[in-house]
Amino acid sequence: MSTDVVALLRAELGDRVDVRPAALDAARADKSGHAAPGLPLAVVHAASVADVQATLRIASATRTPVVPRGAGTGLAGGANTGGGEISLSVRGMDRVLEVRPDDLLAVVEPGILNADLNAQLEPHGVWWAPDPASRAISTVGGNIATGAGGLLCAKYGVVRDAVLGVDLVLADGRLLHLGHRSVKGVTGLDLTSLVIGSEGTLGVVVGATLKLRRLVEGERVTLTALFDDVRTAAVASAEVTASGAQPAIMELMDATSLAAVHRLLSLPAPPPGAAQLTVQTDGPVAAAEARAIADVLRAVGGIVTVAADAAEGEALLAVRRAMHPAMETLGTTLIEDVSVPRSALPDMFDAIARIERRFGLVIPAVAHAGDGNLHPNFVFDGPKIPPVVWEAAEELFRAALTLGGTLTGEHGIGVLKRRWLADELGDDQWRLQRDIARVFDPLGILNPGKVFAP
Amino acid sequence: MSTDVVALLRAELGDRVDVRPAALDAARADKSGHAAPGLPLAVVHAASVADVQATLRIASATRTPVVPRGAGTGLAGGANTGGGEISLSVRGMDRVLEVRPDDLLAVVEPGILNADLNAQLEPHGVWWAPDPASRAISTVGGNIATGAGGLLCAKYGVVRDAVLGVDLVLADGRLLHLGHRSVKGVTGLDLTSLVIGSEGTLGVVVGATLKLRRLVEGERVTLTALFDDVRTAAVASAEVTASGAQPAIMELMDATSLAAVHRLLSLPAPPPGAAQLTVQTDGPVAAAEARAIADVLRAVGGIVTVAADAAEGEALLAVRRAMHPAMETLGTTLIEDVSVPRSALPDMFDAIARIERRFGLVIPAVAHAGDGNLHPNFVFDGPKIPPVVWEAAEELFRAALTLGGTLTGEHGIGVLKRRWLADELGDDQWRLQRDIARVFDPLGILNPGKVFAP
């Protein structure tokens, strides 16, 4: 049977069907640290919409599971492909088909990297705002499939706010054009939004009409504020939000994170226990806004450093950007992704400290403090996530839900969080969501075992 | 059977079940000029979530159609209730349950009027941005059900951008909490967005968590620009968008509209054929932005008037605001709602002129020019829309679709546009959407005959 599937794929797609052991093995994992059991049947490197349609027609005819894939940078295992499954890569479909600065839209293929897209848009004076930390290595299609966020979201929105339409190939190979090219449009149900964040369970995104913004004019002003402890830093960030200031970036690093990054970058060690906010303002009143924010931060006890120029600003931001490599120096990490209302940020950091003590773990955390999205990093030894980390993660999820938050702000459910999905949604909504997915994919061949695993 | 339903409702809901002939007759119509045939069985004035649940349980048990209703200000017939149906009004559920300026969110019941909500939010320094022209008389629940827009959308977004979560009662009476309270959240499918604009076909919205904005500080600057003809005005508005300026409001009135309003307000008649743009800027750089926009408009031939102060600005805007009453002086109107990419606005006005000539009709049109949403008003005599108007409207829809636009930017499908829905969606997507609605409502009792009528 599995040989038949590969033969059928080969007959239609030729050498775009890849069964080299290294390619099959690479398709098992994303950047979550988790890999699917078994080896995929094949990796299909789709070069066109027709390739995607052909793959899905064969998959439907043979009831073979298909896992759509971009650059494989996900953090929830959503693109991991296991035994008996086809990995369907759209990474090679990476053209920008149209840029309309006058209409503030672009039409793109899904495999283009977020950063490459923005490099192509810049000469037109426009940009696509979603900026996941992975933007240099993650695709627009993957950003759409996960409903990605990033650092700039409190001011400039998440993926959901930046997509006008998607072209979707259904499980049976039919192509649908969802959404519209106009700013407004309410014709029927908003299936575009339904596809955003659906993690490959509804269809394969083969094209997108993106909502662009004009490049922000004026200077950028960057500042940091050092606080005695993480709770004070969290309170300070909430005060900034409550003051009405609208920083483009407001990132919080707790003591362990900050110390690890300073070590990695050979910077002087920060005071023990100290946590840091990194803030950037932009636009026509950037300087005045930075001054006002600095005043708020000082009033809460922050030691504020304002960058003198753009280069110094980049140096301040580099500390935050080095978070991920710094974590890798501590051990293996499970990067979590809870999100809470902004005012609950101090309480959420208290909860993390409690969980660290209770489970004897180190959980360095950064937060997109402007929007209440935290990334606690569970650090452990060895390649496999130990049970105690999952127990602690479960406590983390429960704490976030209790504070009015959610399991995942921007990474998605994938395989890593599927067992807690019903805890947040409730059983009735869980079943409703699964039944909606079945309308798109009655045979259940699209990314089975992800998100709605039983 | 119908007597039984009313008796069952009465037994549970007492005097909240209204069968007075005037109430039943009022429930047949909205503000579209269209009324449903026959008289509803009853109007239920729900006072609580439990009332809505009880109504839907009885409706499911007896397979009685239910039409949810807010203030009845819709323009597509979506809330019109006919023979054998229950009109379920949530207008009485109008409390603001929570306002959190620190988290920029509010939790409200669906029956509150948009303007009343904003009046209650103002002392907290926050507002809910969606501003349909009906905001003084339309409910937040109705705004959500239609996915409403308004004048400020190009800068401040539509309803879809301003709702974090909704509480939804399903056809069988179960209550679901969809969405979240945090800025980011990608747990499962985005059912909140699916409900926005679903026009009562998926469930009854009984609560909403709204995303707020801080009140915009600084002055507002209002200006008008008069052009020789509507095409030049449309080109000018596209030039403003292309210049990178971001007006809060940019409204276009064609010659017939402008002349009718001037007559109504006893203002001097504008030059024959002249069309007008009304622009308002806001925020910290409002004055500079207004000057830059004025330069753009003059370069295209506009005669620009800049308001000296807020009162004069209001007087300029009053001309645009008088559009609807001015239309009523011309005859009965069918208010259409096509939306196109902004650069296509001049071509869309050309198409309207062609349709006027071809069908011998007068079609005064205004446009939210900042976002490409047009409201052509088909004027006719008598209470019933004549066939020629529908033929002309069909031409209008076709022209919008050809220009990359949509049937409806902000009013919805209701009954008035259901026969063209599949033209825009395609048959495959039309069936998919209908099948999704059936997952929410397997018996088909929620607003049957609207949107997805066969």
mmCIF file with all atom_site columns, N, CA, C and O in Angstrom, chain A residues 232-258:
data_model
loop_
_atom_site.group_PDB
_atom_site.id
_atom_site.type_symbol
_atom_site.label_atom_id
_atom_site.label_alt_id
_atom_site.label_comp_id
_atom_site.label_asym_id
_atom_site.label_entity_id
_atom_site.label_seq_id
_atom_site.pdbx_PDB_ins_code
_atom_site.Cartn_x
_atom_site.Cartn_y
_atom_site.Cartn_z
_atom_site.occupancy
_atom_site.B_iso_or_equiv
_atom_site.pdbx_formal_charge
_atom_site.auth_seq_id
_atom_site.auth_comp_id
_atom_site.auth_asym_id
_atom_site.auth_atom_id
_atom_site.pdbx_PDB_model_num
ATOM 1   N N  . THR A 1 232 ? 8.430  43.467 39.683 1.00 0.00 ? 232 THR A N  1
ATOM 2   C CA . THR A 1 232 ? 8.438  44.921 39.507 1.00 0.00 ? 232 THR A CA 1
ATOM 3   C C  . THR A 1 232 ? 8.504  45.284 38.020 1.00 0.00 ? 232 THR A C  1
ATOM 4   O O  . THR A 1 232 ? 7.838  46.214 37.560 1.00 0.00 ? 232 THR A O  1
ATOM 5   N N  . ALA A 1 233 ? 9.301  44.522 37.281 1.00 0.00 ? 233 ALA A N  1
ATOM 6   C CA . ALA A 1 233 ? 9.379  44.775 35.836 1.00 0.00 ? 233 ALA A CA 1
ATOM 7   C C  . ALA A 1 233 ? 8.023  44.554 35.173 1.00 0.00 ? 233 ALA A C  1
ATOM 8   O O  . ALA A 1 233 ? 7.608  45.320 34.290 1.00 0.00 ? 233 ALA A O  1
ATOM 9   N N  . ALA A 1 234 ? 7.313  43.504 35.621 1.00 0.00 ? 234 ALA A N  1
ATOM 10  C CA . ALA A 1 234 ? 5.983  43.217 35.055 1.00 0.00 ? 234 ALA A CA 1
ATOM 11  C C  . ALA A 1 234 ? 4.988  44.316 35.418 1.00 0.00 ? 234 ALA A C  1
ATOM 12  O O  . ALA A 1 234 ? 4.185  44.751 34.576 1.00 0.00 ? 234 ALA A O  1
ATOM 13  N N  . VAL A 1 235 ? 5.049  44.778 36.670 1.00 0.00 ? 235 VAL A N  1
ATOM 14  C CA . VAL A 1 235 ? 4.177  45.882 37.080 1.00 0.00 ? 235 VAL A CA 1
ATOM 15  C C  . VAL A 1 235 ? 4.491  47.114 36.237 1.00 0.00 ? 235 VAL A C  1
ATOM 16  O O  . VAL A 1 235 ? 3.585  47.822 35.765 1.00 0.00 ? 235 VAL A O  1
ATOM 17  N N  . ALA A 1 236 ? 5.775  47.356 36.015 1.00 0.00 ? 236 ALA A N  1
ATOM 18  C CA . ALA A 1 236 ? 6.179  48.529 35.231 1.00 0.00 ? 236 ALA A CA 1
ATOM 19  C C  . ALA A 1 236 ? 5.623  48.455 33.810 1.00 0.00 ? 236 ALA A C  1
ATOM 20  O O  . ALA A 1 236 ? 5.137  49.455 33.265 1.00 0.00 ? 236 ALA A O  1
ATOM 21  N N  . SER A 1 237 ? 5.668  47.261 33.208 1.00 0.00 ? 237 SER A N  1
ATOM 22  C CA . SER A 1 237 ? 5.156  47.146 31.839 1.00 0.00 ? 237 SER A CA 1
ATOM 23  C C  . SER A 1 237 ? 3.655  47.389 31.801 1.00 0.00 ? 237 SER A C  1
ATOM 24  O O  . SER A 1 237 ? 3.140  48.020 30.873 1.00 0.00 ? 237 SER A O  1
ATOM 25  N N  . ALA A 1 238 ? 2.964  46.884 32.822 1.00 0.00 ? 238 ALA A N  1
ATOM 26  C CA . ALA A 1 238 ? 1.520  47.133 32.893 1.00 0.00 ? 238 ALA A CA 1
ATOM 27  C C  . ALA A 1 238 ? 1.236  48.628 33.065 1.00 0.00 ? 238 ALA A C  1
ATOM 28  O O  . ALA A 1 238 ? 0.270  49.158 32.512 1.00 0.00 ? 238 ALA A O  1
ATOM 29  N N  . GLU A 1 239 ? 2.103  49.322 33.811 1.00 0.00 ? 239 GLU A N  1
ATOM 30  C CA . GLU A 1 239 ? 1.931  50.772 33.996 1.00 0.00 ? 239 GLU A CA 1
ATOM 31  C C  . GLU A 1 239 ? 2.121  51.519 32.671 1.00 0.00 ? 239 GLU A C  1
ATOM 32  O O  . GLU A 1 239 ? 1.435  52.497 32.401 1.00 0.00 ? 239 GLU A O  1
ATOM 33  N N  . VAL A 1 240 ? 3.067  51.044 31.870 1.00 0.00 ? 240 VAL A N  1
ATOM 34  C CA . VAL A 1 240 ? 3.285  51.679 30.563 1.00 0.00 ? 240 VAL A CA 1
ATOM 35  C C  . VAL A 1 240 ? 2.022  51.544 29.720 1.00 0.00 ? 240 VAL A C  1
ATOM 36  O O  . VAL A 1 240 ? 1.525  52.515 29.147 1.00 0.00 ? 240 VAL A O  1
ATOM 37  N N  . THR A 1 241 ? 1.475  50.312 29.663 1.00 0.00 ? 241 THR A N  1
ATOM 38  C CA . THR A 1 241 ? 0.249  50.098 28.895 1.00 0.00 ? 241 THR A CA 1
ATOM 39  C C  . THR A 1 241 ? -0.876 50.985 29.433 1.00 0.00 ? 241 THR A C  1
ATOM 40  O O  . THR A 1 241 ? -1.585 51.642 28.670 1.00 0.00 ? 241 THR A O  1
ATOM 41  N N  . ALA A 1 242 ? -0.999 51.009 30.762 1.00 0.00 ? 242 ALA A N  1
ATOM 42  C CA . ALA A 1 242 ? -2.089 51.779 31.365 1.00 0.00 ? 242 ALA A CA 1
ATOM 43  C C  . ALA A 1 242 ? -1.906 53.278 31.163 1.00 0.00 ? 242 ALA A C  1
ATOM 44  O O  . ALA A 1 242 ? -2.881 54.031 31.193 1.00 0.00 ? 242 ALA A O  1
ATOM 45  N N  . SER A 1 243 ? -0.670 53.720 30.927 1.00 0.00 ? 243 SER A N  1
ATOM 46  C CA . SER A 1 243 ? -0.424 55.162 30.735 1.00 0.00 ? 243 SER A CA 1
ATOM 47  C C  . SER A 1 243 ? -0.943 55.654 29.389 1.00 0.00 ? 243 SER A C  1
ATOM 48  O O  . SER A 1 243 ? -1.030 56.853 29.151 1.00 0.00 ? 243 SER A O  1
ATOM 49  N N  . GLY A 1 244 ? -1.256 54.703 28.493 1.00 0.00 ? 244 GLY A N  1
ATOM 50  C CA . GLY A 1 244 ? -1.735 55.093 27.173 1.00 0.00 ? 244 GLY A CA 1
ATOM 51  C C  . GLY A 1 244 ? -0.624 55.168 26.142 1.00 0.00 ? 244 GLY A C  1
ATOM 52  O O  . GLY A 1 244 ? -0.884 55.366 24.964 1.00 0.00 ? 244 GLY A O  1
ATOM 53  N N  . ALA A 1 245 ? 0.628  55.031 26.576 1.00 0.00 ? 245 ALA A N  1
ATOM 54  C CA . ALA A 1 245 ? 1.727  54.987 25.607 1.00 0.00 ? 245 ALA A CA 1
ATOM 55  C C  . ALA A 1 245 ? 1.584  53.723 24.763 1.00 0.00 ? 245 ALA A C  1
ATOM 56  O O  . ALA A 1 245 ? 1.040  52.723 25.229 1.00 0.00 ? 245 ALA A O  1
ATOM 57  N N  . GLN A 1 246 ? 2.066  53.796 23.529 1.00 0.00 ? 246 GLN A N  1
ATOM 58  C CA . GLN A 1 246 ? 1.952  52.631 22.648 1.00 0.00 ? 246 GLN A CA 1
ATOM 59  C C  . GLN A 1 246 ? 3.329  52.291 22.060 1.00 0.00 ? 246 GLN A C  1
ATOM 60  O O  . GLN A 1 246 ? 3.635  52.621 20.921 1.00 0.00 ? 246 GLN A O  1
ATOM 61  N N  . PRO A 1 247 ? 4.186  51.642 22.870 1.00 0.00 ? 247 PRO A N  1
ATOM 62  C CA . PRO A 1 247 ? 5.490  51.258 22.319 1.00 0.00 ? 247 PRO A CA 1
ATOM 63  C C  . PRO A 1 247 ? 5.311  50.242 21.190 1.00 0.00 ? 247 PRO A C  1
ATOM 64  O O  . PRO A 1 247 ? 4.362  49.459 21.200 1.00 0.00 ? 247 PRO A O  1
ATOM 65  N N  . ALA A 1 248 ? 6.231  50.280 20.222 1.00 0.00 ? 248 ALA A N  1
ATOM 66  C CA . ALA A 1 248 ? 6.205  49.278 19.150 1.00 0.00 ? 248 ALA A CA 1
ATOM 67  C C  . ALA A 1 248 ? 6.649  47.936 19.724 1.00 0.00 ? 248 ALA A C  1
ATOM 68  O O  . ALA A 1 248 ? 6.077  46.889 19.417 1.00 0.00 ? 248 ALA A O  1
ATOM 69  N N  . ILE A 1 249 ? 7.677  47.969 20.573 1.00 0.00 ? 249 ILE A N  1
ATOM 70  C CA . ILE A 1 249 ? 8.206  46.762 21.208 1.00 0.00 ? 249 ILE A CA 1
ATOM 71  C C  . ILE A 1 249 ? 8.266  47.006 22.709 1.00 0.00 ? 249 ILE A C  1
ATOM 72  O O  . ILE A 1 249 ? 8.637  48.092 23.157 1.00 0.00 ? 249 ILE A O  1
ATOM 73  N N  . MET A 1 250 ? 7.857  46.007 23.505 1.00 0.00 ? 250 MET A N  1
ATOM 74  C CA . MET A 1 250 ? 8.092  46.074 24.949 1.00 0.00 ? 250 MET A CA 1
ATOM 75  C C  . MET A 1 250 ? 8.330  44.639 25.431 1.00 0.00 ? 250 MET A C  1
ATOM 76  O O  . MET A 1 250 ? 7.397  43.876 25.622 1.00 0.00 ? 250 MET A O  1
ATOM 77  N N  . GLU A 1 251 ? 9.590  44.279 25.596 1.00 0.00 ? 251 GLU A N  1
ATOM 78  C CA . GLU A 1 251 ? 9.983  42.917 25.931 1.00 0.00 ? 251 GLU A CA 1
ATOM 79  C C  . GLU A 1 251 ? 10.493 42.844 27.362 1.00 0.00 ? 251 GLU A C  1
ATOM 80  O O  . GLU A 1 251 ? 11.235 43.714 27.810 1.00 0.00 ? 251 GLU A O  1
ATOM 81  N N  . LEU A 1 252 ? 10.112 41.790 28.041 1.00 0.00 ? 252 LEU A N  1
ATOM 82  C CA . LEU A 1 252 ? 10.531 41.602 29.430 1.00 0.00 ? 252 LEU A CA 1
ATOM 83  C C  . LEU A 1 252 ? 11.396 40.346 29.531 1.00 0.00 ? 252 LEU A C  1
ATOM 84  O O  . LEU A 1 252 ? 11.019 39.292 29.020 1.00 0.00 ? 252 LEU A O  1
ATOM 85  N N  . MET A 1 253 ? 12.544 40.460 30.185 1.00 0.00 ? 253 MET A N  1
ATOM 86  C CA . MET A 1 253 ? 13.399 39.290 30.433 1.00 0.00 ? 253 MET A CA 1
ATOM 87  C C  . MET A 1 253 ? 13.542 39.116 31.931 1.00 0.00 ? 253 MET A C  1
ATOM 88  O O  . MET A 1 253 ? 13.865 40.068 32.643 1.00 0.00 ? 253 MET A O  1
ATOM 89  N N  . ASP A 1 254 ? 13.320 37.893 32.408 1.00 0.00 ? 254 ASP A N  1
ATOM 90  C CA . ASP A 1 254 ? 13.473 37.669 33.838 1.00 0.00 ? 254 ASP A CA 1
ATOM 91  C C  . ASP A 1 254 ? 14.953 37.479 34.187 1.00 0.00 ? 254 ASP A C  1
ATOM 92  O O  . ASP A 1 254 ? 15.827 37.522 33.308 1.00 0.00 ? 254 ASP A O  1
ATOM 93  N N  . ALA A 1 255 ? 15.235 37.271 35.481 1.00 0.00 ? 255 ALA A N  1
ATOM 94  C CA . ALA A 1 255 ? 16.625 37.286 35.950 1.00 0.00 ? 255 ALA A CA 1
ATOM 95  C C  . ALA A 1 255 ? 17.469 36.178 35.299 1.00 0.00 ? 255 ALA A C  1
ATOM 96  O O  . ALA A 1 255 ? 18.591 36.430 34.852 1.00 0.00 ? 255 ALA A O  1
ATOM 97  N N  . THR A 1 256 ? 16.936 34.978 35.256 1.00 0.00 ? 256 THR A N  1
ATOM 98  C CA . THR A 1 256 ? 17.715 33.866 34.690 1.00 0.00 ? 256 THR A CA 1
ATOM 99  C C  . THR A 1 256 ? 18.015 34.100 33.216 1.00 0.00 ? 256 THR A C  1
ATOM 100 O O  . THR A 1 256 ? 19.125 33.849 32.744 1.00 0.00 ? 256 THR A O  1
ATOM 101 N N  . SER A 1 257 ? 17.016 34.558 32.478 1.00 0.00 ? 257 SER A N  1
ATOM 102 C CA . SER A 1 257 ? 17.209 34.848 31.054 1.00 0.00 ? 257 SER A CA 1
ATOM 103 C C  . SER A 1 257 ? 18.273 35.920 30.874 1.00 0.00 ? 257 SER A C  1
ATOM 104 O O  . SER A 1 257 ? 19.187 35.785 30.056 1.00 0.00 ? 257 SER A O  1
ATOM 105 N N  . LEU A 1 258 ? 18.122 36.994 31.621 1.00 0.00 ? 258 LEU A N  1
ATOM 106 C CA . LEU A 1 258 ? 19.023 38.134 31.469 1.00 0.00 ? 258 LEU A CA 1
ATOM 107 C C  . LEU A 1 258 ? 20.462 37.716 31.778 1.00 0.00 ? 258 LEU A C  1
ATOM 108 O O  . LEU A 1 258 ? 21.392 38.043 31.026 1.00 0.00 ? 258 LEU A O  1
#
